[in-house]
Short mmCIF file of C-alpha atoms in Angstrom, two decimals:
data_model
loop_
_atom_site.label_atom_id
_atom_site.label_comp_id
_atom_site.label_asym_id
_atom_site.label_seq_id
_atom_site.Cartn_x
_atom_site.Cartn_y
_atom_site.Cartn_z
CA UNK A 1490 13.56 -17.21 -7.74
CA UNK A 1491 9.88 -16.84 -6.50
CA UNK A 1492 9.31 -20.43 -5.71
CA UNK A 1493 12.29 -20.42 -3.49
CA UNK A 1494 11.12 -17.32 -1.74
CA UNK A 1495 7.55 -18.72 -1.43
CA UNK A 1496 8.83 -21.97 -0.08
CA UNK A 1497 10.92 -20.02 2.60
CA UNK A 1498 8.02 -18.09 3.53
CA UNK A 1499 5.81 -21.12 3.92
CA UNK A 1500 8.50 -22.52 6.21
CA UNK A 1501 8.45 -19.41 8.15
CA UNK A 1502 4.68 -19.34 8.40
CA UNK A 1503 4.72 -22.96 9.75
CA UNK A 1504 7.26 -21.92 12.31
CA UNK A 1505 5.09 -18.98 13.29
CA UNK A 1506 2.09 -21.47 13.63
CA UNK A 1507 4.04 -23.77 15.77
CA UNK A 1508 5.21 -20.89 17.96
CA UNK A 1509 1.45 -19.73 18.06
CA UNK A 1510 2.46 -16.23 16.79
CA UNK A 1511 -0.58 -15.32 14.69
CA UNK A 1512 0.58 -11.74 14.19
CA UNK A 1513 3.87 -13.00 12.59
CA UNK A 1514 1.83 -15.55 10.49
CA UNK A 1515 -0.20 -12.76 9.09
CA UNK A 1516 2.90 -10.48 8.50
CA UNK A 1517 4.37 -13.48 6.44
CA UNK A 1518 1.02 -13.78 4.55
CA UNK A 1519 1.22 -10.21 3.71
CA UNK A 1520 4.78 -10.65 2.44
CA UNK A 1521 3.70 -13.58 0.19
CA UNK A 1522 0.93 -11.38 -1.19
CA UNK A 1523 3.48 -8.77 -2.07
CA UNK A 1524 5.62 -11.22 -3.82
CA UNK A 1525 2.78 -12.87 -5.68
CA UNK A 1526 1.48 -9.41 -6.58
CA UNK A 1527 4.90 -8.45 -8.05
CA UNK A 1528 4.95 -11.66 -10.05
CA UNK A 1529 1.60 -10.96 -11.53
CA UNK A 1530 -0.32 -13.67 -9.64
CA UNK A 1531 -3.10 -11.47 -8.54
CA UNK A 1532 -5.49 -14.15 -7.54
CA UNK A 1533 -3.17 -15.84 -5.04
CA UNK A 1534 -1.90 -12.44 -3.92
CA UNK A 1535 -5.57 -11.53 -3.12
CA UNK A 1536 -6.00 -14.59 -0.99
CA UNK A 1537 -2.93 -13.98 1.04
CA UNK A 1538 -3.69 -10.23 1.45
CA UNK A 1539 -7.23 -11.24 2.59
CA UNK A 1540 -5.85 -13.52 5.25
CA UNK A 1541 -3.30 -10.86 6.25
CA UNK A 1542 -6.15 -8.39 6.95
CA UNK A 1543 -6.87 -10.28 10.20
CA UNK A 1544 -3.98 -8.43 11.66
CA UNK A 1545 -5.71 -5.06 11.27
CA UNK A 1546 -8.27 -6.16 13.82
CA UNK A 1547 -5.65 -7.21 16.39
CA UNK A 1548 -5.53 -4.60 19.11
CA UNK A 1549 -1.80 -5.20 19.86
CA UNK A 1550 -0.69 -4.95 16.17
CA UNK A 1551 1.41 -1.88 15.32
CA UNK A 1552 -0.11 0.92 13.20
CA UNK A 1553 2.70 0.54 10.63
CA UNK A 1554 1.85 -3.15 10.21
CA UNK A 1555 -1.72 -2.38 9.79
CA UNK A 1556 -1.23 0.40 7.36
CA UNK A 1557 1.22 -1.83 5.18
CA UNK A 1558 -1.23 -4.65 5.14
CA UNK A 1559 -4.10 -2.16 4.01
CA UNK A 1560 -1.90 -0.81 1.37
CA UNK A 1561 -1.14 -4.27 -0.14
CA UNK A 1562 -4.87 -5.17 0.07
CA UNK A 1563 -5.85 -1.98 -1.66
CA UNK A 1564 -3.48 -2.81 -4.52
CA UNK A 1565 -4.84 -6.47 -4.79
CA UNK A 1566 -8.46 -5.42 -4.69
CA UNK A 1567 -7.93 -2.60 -7.19
CA UNK A 1568 -6.02 -4.70 -9.71
CA UNK A 1569 -8.49 -7.63 -9.31
CA UNK A 1570 -11.16 -5.04 -10.40
CA UNK A 1571 -12.88 -5.16 -6.96
CA UNK A 1572 -13.09 -1.35 -6.85
CA UNK A 1573 -16.14 -1.01 -4.61
CA UNK A 1574 -14.56 -3.17 -1.95
CA UNK A 1575 -11.26 -1.12 -2.29
CA UNK A 1576 -13.19 2.14 -1.90
CA UNK A 1577 -14.85 0.82 1.26
CA UNK A 1578 -11.52 -0.27 2.66
CA UNK A 1579 -9.98 3.04 1.85
CA UNK A 1580 -12.79 4.99 3.57
CA UNK A 1581 -12.64 2.64 6.58
CA UNK A 1582 -8.91 2.71 6.96
CA UNK A 1583 -8.42 6.50 6.99
CA UNK A 1584 -8.02 6.75 10.66
CA UNK A 1585 -5.37 3.93 10.77
CA UNK A 1586 -3.52 5.73 7.90
CA UNK A 1587 -3.73 9.04 9.79
CA UNK A 1588 -2.02 7.58 12.82
CA UNK A 1589 0.84 6.10 10.78
CA UNK A 1590 4.05 8.11 10.33
CA UNK A 1591 4.53 9.03 6.64
CA UNK A 1592 7.81 7.02 6.58
CA UNK A 1593 5.90 3.87 7.23
CA UNK A 1594 2.87 4.79 5.04
CA UNK A 1595 4.48 4.13 1.60
CA UNK A 1596 2.57 0.92 0.96
CA UNK A 1597 -0.70 2.47 1.84
CA UNK A 1598 0.03 5.41 -0.43
CA UNK A 1599 0.81 3.02 -3.21
CA UNK A 1600 -2.52 1.19 -2.63
CA UNK A 1601 -4.34 4.67 -2.64
CA UNK A 1602 -2.70 5.42 -6.06
CA UNK A 1603 -3.81 2.11 -7.57
CA UNK A 1604 -7.43 2.73 -6.30
CA UNK A 1605 -7.45 6.19 -7.55
CA UNK A 1606 -6.17 5.12 -11.15
CA UNK A 1607 -7.87 1.90 -11.56
CA UNK A 1608 -11.09 3.22 -10.02
CA UNK A 1609 -11.08 6.03 -12.59
CA UNK A 1610 -10.99 8.69 -9.76
CA UNK A 1611 -7.44 10.17 -9.84
CA UNK A 1612 -8.76 13.09 -7.69
CA UNK A 1613 -9.37 10.64 -4.91
CA UNK A 1614 -5.69 10.09 -4.21
CA UNK A 1615 -4.41 13.79 -4.74
CA UNK A 1616 -5.06 15.03 -1.17
CA UNK A 1617 -3.32 12.14 0.46
CA UNK A 1618 -0.33 12.35 -1.81
CA UNK A 1619 -0.11 16.07 -1.14
CA UNK A 1620 -0.29 15.52 2.58
CA UNK A 1621 2.36 12.80 2.43
CA UNK A 1622 4.63 15.24 0.38
CA UNK A 1623 4.18 17.98 3.16
CA UNK A 1624 4.80 15.48 5.95
CA UNK A 1625 7.93 14.24 4.19
CA UNK A 1626 9.25 17.68 3.56
CA UNK A 1627 8.73 18.51 7.27
CA UNK A 1628 10.89 15.67 8.36
CA UNK A 1629 13.47 16.55 5.83
CA UNK A 1630 13.76 13.12 4.11
CA UNK A 1631 13.87 14.22 0.40
CA UNK A 1632 14.63 10.65 -0.81
CA UNK A 1633 11.09 9.60 0.29
CA UNK A 1634 9.53 12.25 -1.83
CA UNK A 1635 10.00 10.51 -5.09
CA UNK A 1636 7.18 8.06 -5.01
CA UNK A 1637 4.45 10.42 -3.62
CA UNK A 1638 5.67 13.17 -6.13
CA UNK A 1639 5.53 10.74 -9.05
CA UNK A 1640 2.10 9.39 -7.98
CA UNK A 1641 0.87 13.03 -7.56
CA UNK A 1642 2.10 13.90 -11.01
CA UNK A 1643 0.31 10.82 -12.46
CA UNK A 1644 -2.86 11.55 -10.64
CA UNK A 1645 -2.83 15.22 -11.66
CA UNK A 1646 -2.21 14.27 -15.24
CA UNK A 1647 -5.03 11.78 -15.22
CA UNK A 1648 -7.41 14.38 -13.61
CA UNK A 1649 -6.35 16.82 -16.44
CA UNK A 1650 -4.30 19.25 -14.27
CA UNK A 1651 -1.36 19.35 -16.82
CA UNK A 1652 0.41 22.26 -15.06
CA UNK A 1653 0.06 20.51 -11.69
CA UNK A 1654 1.32 17.24 -13.22
CA UNK A 1655 4.25 19.02 -14.86
CA UNK A 1656 5.24 20.64 -11.56
CA UNK A 1657 5.26 17.35 -9.60
CA UNK A 1658 7.17 15.51 -12.45
CA UNK A 1659 9.71 18.26 -12.61
CA UNK A 1660 10.27 18.09 -8.74
CA UNK A 1661 10.53 14.31 -9.02
CA UNK A 1662 13.41 14.49 -11.49
CA UNK A 1663 15.41 17.19 -9.55
#
């Protein structure tokens, strides 16, 4: 139940405040945003994801945490219709995403797909999905190919590349 999960996360956030662990508190805020997003409460998710973005400015925060938080923020902004803000975040976060290993970039890639689709620019996400697919193949983790291949197929379909979409979808179902 979502209310139990949110209650537990609030307790965890309070413990992080007492321990003066701001980075943990911000990761918890990001998790709360994800749960609220999944439940369809975009307004509250947006608030928590905005708070979590503070972690991106922390020098000692991990690249993976930063990339994950940016991905959640991209999804929230895109679904809230704040496309210009999402585009700016996407542009400004390319360096962070570029430093993050593909196995830890899934949230970010999902955010890019949301922005590309909801922003009406499917071609925006195609190069990043193709790069993620190449990197995933290089490390031989085929189970991680499903999401970027599906996203690539969707983006190619929306951009009018029916042949490319078919190829990506066929590979997804293999």
